[in-house]
mmCIF file of C-alpha atoms and ligand atoms in Angstrom:
data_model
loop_
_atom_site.group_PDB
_atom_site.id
_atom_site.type_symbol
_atom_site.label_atom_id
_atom_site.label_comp_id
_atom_site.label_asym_id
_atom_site.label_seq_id
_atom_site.Cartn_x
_atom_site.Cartn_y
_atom_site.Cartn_z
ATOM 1 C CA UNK A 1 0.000 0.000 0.000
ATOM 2 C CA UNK A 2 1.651 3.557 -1.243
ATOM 3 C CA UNK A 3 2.619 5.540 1.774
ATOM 4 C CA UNK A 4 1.872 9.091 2.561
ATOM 5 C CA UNK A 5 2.887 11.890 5.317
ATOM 6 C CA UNK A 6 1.235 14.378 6.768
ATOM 7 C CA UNK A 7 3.139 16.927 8.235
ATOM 8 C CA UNK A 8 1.337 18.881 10.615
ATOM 9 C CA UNK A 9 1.426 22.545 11.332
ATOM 10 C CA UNK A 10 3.443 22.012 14.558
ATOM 11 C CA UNK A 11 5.731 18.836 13.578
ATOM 12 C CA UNK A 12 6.985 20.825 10.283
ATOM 13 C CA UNK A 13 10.977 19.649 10.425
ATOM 14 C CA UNK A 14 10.289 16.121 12.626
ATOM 15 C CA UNK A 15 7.476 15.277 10.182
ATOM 16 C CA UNK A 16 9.704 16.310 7.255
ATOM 17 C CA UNK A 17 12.441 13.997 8.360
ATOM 18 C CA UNK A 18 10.404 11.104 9.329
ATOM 19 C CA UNK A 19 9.000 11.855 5.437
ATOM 20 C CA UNK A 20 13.078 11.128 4.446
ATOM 21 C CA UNK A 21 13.701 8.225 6.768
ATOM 22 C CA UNK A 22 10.461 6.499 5.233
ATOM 23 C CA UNK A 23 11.466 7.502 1.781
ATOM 24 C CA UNK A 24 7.635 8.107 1.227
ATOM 25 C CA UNK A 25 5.713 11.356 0.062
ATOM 26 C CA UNK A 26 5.187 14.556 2.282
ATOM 27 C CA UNK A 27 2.384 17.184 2.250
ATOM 28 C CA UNK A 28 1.773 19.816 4.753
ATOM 29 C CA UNK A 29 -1.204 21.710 5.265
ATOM 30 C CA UNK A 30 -2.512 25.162 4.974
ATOM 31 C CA UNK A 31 -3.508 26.557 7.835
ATOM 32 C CA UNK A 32 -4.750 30.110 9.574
ATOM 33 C CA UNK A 33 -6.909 31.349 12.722
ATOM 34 C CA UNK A 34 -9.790 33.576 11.785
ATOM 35 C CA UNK A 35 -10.350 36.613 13.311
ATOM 36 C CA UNK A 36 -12.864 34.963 15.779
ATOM 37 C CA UNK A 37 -10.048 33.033 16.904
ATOM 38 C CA UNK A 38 -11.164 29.698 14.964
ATOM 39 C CA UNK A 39 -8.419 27.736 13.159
ATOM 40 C CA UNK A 40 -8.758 26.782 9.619
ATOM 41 C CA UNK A 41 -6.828 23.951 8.507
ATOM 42 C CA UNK A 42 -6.842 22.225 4.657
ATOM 43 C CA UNK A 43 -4.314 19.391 3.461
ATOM 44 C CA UNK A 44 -2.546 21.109 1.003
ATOM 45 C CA UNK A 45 -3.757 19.058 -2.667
ATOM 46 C CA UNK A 46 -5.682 19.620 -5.313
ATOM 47 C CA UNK A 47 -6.932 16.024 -6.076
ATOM 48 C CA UNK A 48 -8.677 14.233 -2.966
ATOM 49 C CA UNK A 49 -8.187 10.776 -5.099
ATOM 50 C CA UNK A 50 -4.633 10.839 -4.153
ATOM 51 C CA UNK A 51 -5.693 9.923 -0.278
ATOM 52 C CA UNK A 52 -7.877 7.435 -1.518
ATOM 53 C CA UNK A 53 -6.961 3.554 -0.101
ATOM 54 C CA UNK A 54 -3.423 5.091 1.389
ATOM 55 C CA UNK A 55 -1.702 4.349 4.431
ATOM 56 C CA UNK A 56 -1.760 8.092 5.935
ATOM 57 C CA UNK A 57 0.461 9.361 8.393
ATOM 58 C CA UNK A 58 -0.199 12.127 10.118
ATOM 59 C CA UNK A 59 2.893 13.519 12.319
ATOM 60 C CA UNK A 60 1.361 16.731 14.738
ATOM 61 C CA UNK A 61 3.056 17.996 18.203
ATOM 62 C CA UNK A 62 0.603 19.588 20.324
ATOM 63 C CA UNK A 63 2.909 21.534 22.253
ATOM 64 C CA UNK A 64 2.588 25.734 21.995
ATOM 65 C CA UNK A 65 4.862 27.391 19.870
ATOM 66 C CA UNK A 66 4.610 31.208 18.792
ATOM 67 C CA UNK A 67 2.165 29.972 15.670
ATOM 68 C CA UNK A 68 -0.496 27.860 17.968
ATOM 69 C CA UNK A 69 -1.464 27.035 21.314
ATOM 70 C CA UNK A 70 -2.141 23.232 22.343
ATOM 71 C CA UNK A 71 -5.610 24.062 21.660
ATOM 72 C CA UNK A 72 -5.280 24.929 18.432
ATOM 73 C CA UNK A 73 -2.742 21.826 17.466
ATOM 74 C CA UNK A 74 -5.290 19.664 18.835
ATOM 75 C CA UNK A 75 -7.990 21.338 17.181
ATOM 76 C CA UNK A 76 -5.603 21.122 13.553
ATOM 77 C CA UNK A 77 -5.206 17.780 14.413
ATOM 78 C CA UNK A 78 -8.708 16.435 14.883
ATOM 79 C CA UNK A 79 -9.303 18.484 11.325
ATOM 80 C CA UNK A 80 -6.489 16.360 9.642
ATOM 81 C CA UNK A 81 -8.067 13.257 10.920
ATOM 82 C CA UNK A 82 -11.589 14.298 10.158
ATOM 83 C CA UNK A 83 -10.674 15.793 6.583
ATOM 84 C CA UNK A 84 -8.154 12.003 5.608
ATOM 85 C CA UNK A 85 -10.984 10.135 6.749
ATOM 86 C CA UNK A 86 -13.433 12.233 4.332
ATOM 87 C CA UNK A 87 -11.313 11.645 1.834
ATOM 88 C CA UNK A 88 -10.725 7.808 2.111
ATOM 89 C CA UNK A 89 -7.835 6.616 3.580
ATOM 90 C CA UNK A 90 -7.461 3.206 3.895
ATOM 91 C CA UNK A 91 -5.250 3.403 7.229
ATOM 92 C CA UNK A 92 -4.678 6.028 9.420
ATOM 93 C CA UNK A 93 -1.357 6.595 11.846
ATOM 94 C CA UNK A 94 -1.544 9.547 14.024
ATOM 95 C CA UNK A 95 1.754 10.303 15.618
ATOM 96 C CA UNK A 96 1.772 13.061 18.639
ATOM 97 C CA UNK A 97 5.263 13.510 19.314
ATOM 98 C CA UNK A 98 4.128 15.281 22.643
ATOM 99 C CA UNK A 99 1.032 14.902 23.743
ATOM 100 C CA UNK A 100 -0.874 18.147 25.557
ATOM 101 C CA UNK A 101 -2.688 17.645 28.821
ATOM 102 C CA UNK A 102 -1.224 14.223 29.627
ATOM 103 C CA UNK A 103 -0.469 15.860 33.062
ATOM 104 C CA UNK A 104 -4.087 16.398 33.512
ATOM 105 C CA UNK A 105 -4.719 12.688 34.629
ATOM 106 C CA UNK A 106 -5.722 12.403 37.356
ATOM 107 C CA UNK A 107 -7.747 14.306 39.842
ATOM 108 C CA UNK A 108 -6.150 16.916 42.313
ATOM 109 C CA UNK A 109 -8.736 19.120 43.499
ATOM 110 C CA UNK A 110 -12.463 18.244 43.975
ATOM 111 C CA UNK A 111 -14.400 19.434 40.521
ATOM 112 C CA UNK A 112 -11.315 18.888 37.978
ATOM 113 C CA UNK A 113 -11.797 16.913 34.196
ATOM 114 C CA UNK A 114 -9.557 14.479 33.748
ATOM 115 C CA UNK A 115 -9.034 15.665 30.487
ATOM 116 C CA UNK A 116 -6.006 14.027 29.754
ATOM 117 C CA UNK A 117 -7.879 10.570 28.974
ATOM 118 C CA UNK A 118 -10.643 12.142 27.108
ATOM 119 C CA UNK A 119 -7.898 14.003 24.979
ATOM 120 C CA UNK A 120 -7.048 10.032 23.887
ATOM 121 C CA UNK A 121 -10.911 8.754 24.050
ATOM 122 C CA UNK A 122 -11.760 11.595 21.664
ATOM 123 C CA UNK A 123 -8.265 10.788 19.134
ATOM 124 C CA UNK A 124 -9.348 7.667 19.767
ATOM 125 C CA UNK A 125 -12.903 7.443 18.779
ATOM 126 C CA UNK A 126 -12.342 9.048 15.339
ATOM 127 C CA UNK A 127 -11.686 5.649 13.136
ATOM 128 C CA UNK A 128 -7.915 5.871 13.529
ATOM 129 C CA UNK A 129 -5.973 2.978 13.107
ATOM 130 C CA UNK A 130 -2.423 3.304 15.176
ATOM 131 C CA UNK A 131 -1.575 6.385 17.551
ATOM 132 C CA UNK A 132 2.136 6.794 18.545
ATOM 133 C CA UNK A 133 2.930 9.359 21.120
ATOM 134 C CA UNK A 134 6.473 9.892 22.550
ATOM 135 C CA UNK A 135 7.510 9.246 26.305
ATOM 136 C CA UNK A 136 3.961 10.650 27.513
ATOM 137 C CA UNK A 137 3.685 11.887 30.494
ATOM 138 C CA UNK A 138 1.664 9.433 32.014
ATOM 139 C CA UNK A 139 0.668 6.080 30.222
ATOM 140 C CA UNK A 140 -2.072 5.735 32.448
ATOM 141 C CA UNK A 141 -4.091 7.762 29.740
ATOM 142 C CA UNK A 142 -3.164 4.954 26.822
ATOM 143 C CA UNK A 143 -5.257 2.432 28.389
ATOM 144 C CA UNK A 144 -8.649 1.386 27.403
ATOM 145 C CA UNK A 145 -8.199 2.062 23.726
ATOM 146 C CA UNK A 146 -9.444 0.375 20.611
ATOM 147 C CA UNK A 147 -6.828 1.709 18.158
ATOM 148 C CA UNK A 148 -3.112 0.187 18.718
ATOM 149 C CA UNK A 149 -0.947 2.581 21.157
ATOM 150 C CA UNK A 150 2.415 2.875 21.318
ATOM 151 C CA UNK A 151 4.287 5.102 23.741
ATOM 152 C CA UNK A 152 7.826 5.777 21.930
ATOM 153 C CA UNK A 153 10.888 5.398 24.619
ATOM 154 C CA UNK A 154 13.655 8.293 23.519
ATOM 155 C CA UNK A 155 15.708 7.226 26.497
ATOM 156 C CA UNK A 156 18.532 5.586 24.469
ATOM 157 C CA UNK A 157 19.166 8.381 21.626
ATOM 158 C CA UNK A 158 18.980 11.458 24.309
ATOM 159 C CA UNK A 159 21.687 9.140 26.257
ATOM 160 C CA UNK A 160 23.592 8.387 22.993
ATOM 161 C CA UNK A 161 23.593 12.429 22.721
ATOM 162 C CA UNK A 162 25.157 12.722 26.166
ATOM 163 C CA UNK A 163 27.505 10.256 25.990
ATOM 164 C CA UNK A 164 28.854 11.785 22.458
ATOM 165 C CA UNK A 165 29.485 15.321 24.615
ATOM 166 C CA UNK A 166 32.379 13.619 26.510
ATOM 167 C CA UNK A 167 30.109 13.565 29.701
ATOM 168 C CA UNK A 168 31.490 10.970 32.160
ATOM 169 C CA UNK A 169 31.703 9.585 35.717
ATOM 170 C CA UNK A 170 27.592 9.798 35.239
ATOM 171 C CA UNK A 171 25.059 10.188 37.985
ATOM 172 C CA UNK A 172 21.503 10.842 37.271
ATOM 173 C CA UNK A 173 19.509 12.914 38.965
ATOM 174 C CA UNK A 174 15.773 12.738 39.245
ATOM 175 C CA UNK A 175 13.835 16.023 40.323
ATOM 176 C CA UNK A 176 10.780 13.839 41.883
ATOM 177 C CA UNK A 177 10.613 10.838 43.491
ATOM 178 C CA UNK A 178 8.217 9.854 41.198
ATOM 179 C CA UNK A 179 9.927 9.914 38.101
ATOM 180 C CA UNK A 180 12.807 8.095 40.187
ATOM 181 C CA UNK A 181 11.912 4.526 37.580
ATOM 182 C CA UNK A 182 12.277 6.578 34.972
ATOM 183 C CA UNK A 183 15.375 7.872 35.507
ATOM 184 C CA UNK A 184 16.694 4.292 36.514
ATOM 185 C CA UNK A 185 15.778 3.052 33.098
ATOM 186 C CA UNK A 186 17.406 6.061 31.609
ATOM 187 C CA UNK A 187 20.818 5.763 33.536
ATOM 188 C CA UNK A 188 21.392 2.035 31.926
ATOM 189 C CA UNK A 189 22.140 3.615 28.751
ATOM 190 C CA UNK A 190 24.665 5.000 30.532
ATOM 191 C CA UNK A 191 26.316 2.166 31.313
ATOM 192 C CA UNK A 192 24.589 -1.145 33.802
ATOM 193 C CA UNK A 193 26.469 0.459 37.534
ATOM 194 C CA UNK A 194 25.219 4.239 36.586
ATOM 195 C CA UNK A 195 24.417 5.757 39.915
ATOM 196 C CA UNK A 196 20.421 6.980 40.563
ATOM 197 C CA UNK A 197 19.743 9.716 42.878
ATOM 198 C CA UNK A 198 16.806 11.946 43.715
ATOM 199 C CA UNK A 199 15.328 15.086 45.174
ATOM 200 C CA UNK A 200 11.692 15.604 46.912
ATOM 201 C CA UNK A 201 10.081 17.568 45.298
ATOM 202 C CA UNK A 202 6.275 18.810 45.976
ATOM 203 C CA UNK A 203 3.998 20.844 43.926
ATOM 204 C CA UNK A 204 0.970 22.979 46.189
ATOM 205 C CA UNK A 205 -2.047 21.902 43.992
ATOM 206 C CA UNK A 206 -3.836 25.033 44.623
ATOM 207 C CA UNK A 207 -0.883 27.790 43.403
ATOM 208 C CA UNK A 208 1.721 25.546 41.283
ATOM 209 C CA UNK A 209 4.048 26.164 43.236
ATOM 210 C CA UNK A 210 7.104 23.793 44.105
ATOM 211 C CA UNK A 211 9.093 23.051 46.424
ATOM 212 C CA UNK A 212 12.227 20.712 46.672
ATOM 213 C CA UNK A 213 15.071 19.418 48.918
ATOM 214 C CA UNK A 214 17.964 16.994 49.541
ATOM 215 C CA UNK A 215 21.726 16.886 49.593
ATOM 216 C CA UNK A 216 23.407 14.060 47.570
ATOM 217 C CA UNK A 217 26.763 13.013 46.660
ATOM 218 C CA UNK A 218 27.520 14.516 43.575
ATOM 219 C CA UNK A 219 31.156 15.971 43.656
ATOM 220 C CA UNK A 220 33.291 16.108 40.534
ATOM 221 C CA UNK A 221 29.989 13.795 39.015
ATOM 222 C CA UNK A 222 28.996 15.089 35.742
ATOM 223 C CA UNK A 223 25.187 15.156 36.661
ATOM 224 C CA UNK A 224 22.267 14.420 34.106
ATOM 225 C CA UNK A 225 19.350 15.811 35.767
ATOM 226 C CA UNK A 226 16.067 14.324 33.289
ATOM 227 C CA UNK A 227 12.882 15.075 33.360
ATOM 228 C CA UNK A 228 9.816 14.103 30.531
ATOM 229 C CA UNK A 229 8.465 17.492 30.769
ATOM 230 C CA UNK A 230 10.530 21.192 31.027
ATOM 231 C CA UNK A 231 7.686 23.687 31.324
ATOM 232 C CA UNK A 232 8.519 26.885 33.325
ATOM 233 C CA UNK A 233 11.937 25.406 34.003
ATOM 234 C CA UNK A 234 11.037 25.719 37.673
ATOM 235 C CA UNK A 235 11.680 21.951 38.720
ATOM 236 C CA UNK A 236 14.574 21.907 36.535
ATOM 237 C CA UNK A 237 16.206 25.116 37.908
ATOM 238 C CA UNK A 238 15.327 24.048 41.419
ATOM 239 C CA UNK A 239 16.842 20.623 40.495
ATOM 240 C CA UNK A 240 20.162 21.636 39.152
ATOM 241 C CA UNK A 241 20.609 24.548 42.028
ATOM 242 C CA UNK A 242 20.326 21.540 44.558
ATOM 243 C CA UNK A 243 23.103 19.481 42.299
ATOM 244 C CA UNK A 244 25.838 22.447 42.310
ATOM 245 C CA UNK A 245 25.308 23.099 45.904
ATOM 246 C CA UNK A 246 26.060 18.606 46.377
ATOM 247 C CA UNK A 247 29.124 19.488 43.993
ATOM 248 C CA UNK A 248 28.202 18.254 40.776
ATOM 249 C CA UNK A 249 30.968 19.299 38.055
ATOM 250 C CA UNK A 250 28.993 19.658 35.297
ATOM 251 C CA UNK A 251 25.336 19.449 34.812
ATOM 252 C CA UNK A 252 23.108 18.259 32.134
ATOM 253 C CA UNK A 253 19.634 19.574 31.803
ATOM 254 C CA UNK A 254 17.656 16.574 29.777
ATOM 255 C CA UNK A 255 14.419 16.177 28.993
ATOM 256 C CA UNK A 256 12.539 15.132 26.039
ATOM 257 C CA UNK A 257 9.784 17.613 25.848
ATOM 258 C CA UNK A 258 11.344 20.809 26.284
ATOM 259 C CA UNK A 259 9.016 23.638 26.008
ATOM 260 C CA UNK A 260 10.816 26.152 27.393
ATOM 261 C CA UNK A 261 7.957 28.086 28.635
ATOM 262 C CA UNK A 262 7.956 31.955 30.168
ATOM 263 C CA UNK A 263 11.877 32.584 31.554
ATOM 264 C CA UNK A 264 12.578 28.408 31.360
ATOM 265 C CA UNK A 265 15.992 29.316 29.504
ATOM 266 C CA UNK A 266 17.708 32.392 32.160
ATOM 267 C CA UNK A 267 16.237 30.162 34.704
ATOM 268 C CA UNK A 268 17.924 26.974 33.943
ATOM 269 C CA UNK A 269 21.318 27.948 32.457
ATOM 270 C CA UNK A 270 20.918 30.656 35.723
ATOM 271 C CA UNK A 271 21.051 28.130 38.147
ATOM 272 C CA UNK A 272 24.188 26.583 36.569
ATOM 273 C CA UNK A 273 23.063 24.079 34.175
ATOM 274 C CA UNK A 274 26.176 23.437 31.320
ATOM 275 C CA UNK A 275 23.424 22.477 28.581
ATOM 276 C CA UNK A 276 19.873 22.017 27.680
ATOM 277 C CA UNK A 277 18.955 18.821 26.060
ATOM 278 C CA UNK A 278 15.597 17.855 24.284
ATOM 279 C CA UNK A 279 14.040 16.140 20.962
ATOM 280 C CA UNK A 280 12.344 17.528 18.207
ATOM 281 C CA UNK A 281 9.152 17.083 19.651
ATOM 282 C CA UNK A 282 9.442 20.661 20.755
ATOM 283 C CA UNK A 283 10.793 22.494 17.581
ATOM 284 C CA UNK A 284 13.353 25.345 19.335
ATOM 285 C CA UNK A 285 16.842 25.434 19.578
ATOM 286 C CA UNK A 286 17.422 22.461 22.152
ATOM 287 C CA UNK A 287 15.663 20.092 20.215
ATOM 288 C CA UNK A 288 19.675 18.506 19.009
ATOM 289 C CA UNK A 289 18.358 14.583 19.323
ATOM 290 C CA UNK A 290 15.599 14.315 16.769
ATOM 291 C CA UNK A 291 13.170 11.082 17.018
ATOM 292 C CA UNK A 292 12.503 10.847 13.508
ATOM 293 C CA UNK A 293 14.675 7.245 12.797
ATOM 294 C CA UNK A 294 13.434 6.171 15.959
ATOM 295 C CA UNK A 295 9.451 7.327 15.097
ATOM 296 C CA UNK A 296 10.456 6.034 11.826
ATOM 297 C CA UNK A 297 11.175 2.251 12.709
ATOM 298 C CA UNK A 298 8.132 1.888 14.449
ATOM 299 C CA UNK A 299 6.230 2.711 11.537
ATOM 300 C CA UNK A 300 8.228 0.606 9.189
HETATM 301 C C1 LIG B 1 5.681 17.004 36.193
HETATM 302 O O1 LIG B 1 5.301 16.046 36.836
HETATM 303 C C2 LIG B 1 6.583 16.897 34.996
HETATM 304 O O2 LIG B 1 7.236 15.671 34.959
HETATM 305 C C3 LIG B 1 7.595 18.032 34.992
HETATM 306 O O3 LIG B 1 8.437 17.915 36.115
HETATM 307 C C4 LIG B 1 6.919 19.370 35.020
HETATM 308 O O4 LIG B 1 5.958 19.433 34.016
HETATM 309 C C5 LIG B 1 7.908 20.493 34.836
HETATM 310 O O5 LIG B 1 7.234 21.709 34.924
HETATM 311 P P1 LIG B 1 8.009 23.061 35.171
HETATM 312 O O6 LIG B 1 9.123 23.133 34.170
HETATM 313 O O7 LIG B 1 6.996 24.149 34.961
HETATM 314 O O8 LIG B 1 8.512 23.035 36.575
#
């Protein structure tokens, strides 16, 4: 069955280089917000036929950039989906490099959505066939699907990246207790005796706000402090303050979604980190691992 990509409004270089690693067709979209604040979104042909019977892939981050807000890539997505299906496809694979409001699942606070699994139910209930999303933030959302779900691991190539910078005498460094499996998965690509430490951190569910302690042996360690998630930076700042002050030498800010949100960037490199590290599910200028060979063999 011919082969075709979608690249999304938000996934514009990933999508194109997944597009090269598959050796298969690309076409983006054309897309606007109306001055009622509605987004407009067409595939970008002439001839519907050419959709007809494919395999469709449709590659859209749903993180906010300067040209859309999460609302808006999920709204641009659920067009794309509703516009391929219109038109035919045969088989439709939705990948969603980072997924938006995957932090939302669970309840906090008497009264909340947990919008994070209806964000899937809804994806979900449109007649897809395969949804990949990358290192989500909780895979408690995936479950109870009928489409096939994969959550994409980008532990090993953001490792690979680390390792190539010279980095050694490795400890990694998880801001939260409960990311602390995480990071032990992540720290054997580092090599199988790769020390795991943490911080306590806690968030106050009414203002946001964090807070975070511990002293652990880092001196002269080159520390990799990873997260899934950089938002505000503030967990990462808070993270990598708490390092330098256990002696770490040098300090690597990882994570794989790096949105970089608000003062993220003065904050982090301000509290001493030596780099920050994401993928290109976040298109800015720390996305240096991209996913697409890695998206790209799953969809092989
Ligand atoms: C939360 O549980 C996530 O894993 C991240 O730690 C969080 O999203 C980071 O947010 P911020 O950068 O705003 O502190």
């Amino acid at each position: 069955m011919d082969k075709i990509l979608i690249v999304g409004p938000a996934s514009q270089m990933l999508g194109m280089r997944i597009a090269q690693e598959l050796n298969i067709r690309a076409i983006n979209t054309e897309f606007k917000t109306f001055p009622d604040g509605e987004n407009y979104l067409r595939i970008n042909l002439e001839d519907e036929s050419v959709i007809k019977e494919k395999e469709v892939i449709i590659v859209q981050s749903t993180g906010p950039s300067s040209s859309g807000n999460q609302n808006a890539r999920l709204i641009e997505l659920l067009m794309m989906i509703d516009s391929l299906k219109r038109m035919r496809a045969k088989k439709l694979i939705i990948v969603i490099p980072y997924l938006a409001y995957a932090r939302q699942d669970k309840i906090f606070r008497p009264g909340e959505s947990r919008f994070g699994d209806l964000i899937i139910r809804i994806i979900d209930s449109m007649g897809i066939d395969e949804l990949y999303v990358v290192d989500v933030h909780s895979s408690k959302i995936l479950a109870d699907t009928y489409s096939k779900i994969t959550n994409i691991d980008s532990m090993k190539i953001l490792a690979d990246y680390i390792k190539s910078l010279g980095a050694k005498d490795i400890v990694v460094v998880s801001p939260d207790k409960g990311a602390v499996e995480r990071s032990k998965a992540f720290a054997q690509y580092f090599g199988e005796n790769t020390p795991v430490d943490y911080f306590e951190k806690s968030r106050d569910v009414n203002t946001g706000d964090i807070t975070m302690s511990g002293k652990l042996s880092l001196k002269d360690k080159d520390v990799v402090v990873s997260d899934d998630i950089i938002a505000t930076g503030g967990t990462m700042a808070t993270a990598i303050k708490l390092a330098k002050e256990s002696g770490a030498k040098k300090v690597y800010a990882v994570a794989t979604h790096a949105l970089l949100l608000q003062n993220a960037r003065f904050r982090i490199l301000n509290a001493g980190a030596d780099e920050i590290i994401g993928t290109d599910s976040i298109d800015n200028e720390v996305s240096k691992v991209s996913l697409a060979k890695l998206i790209a063999n799953h969809l092989k």
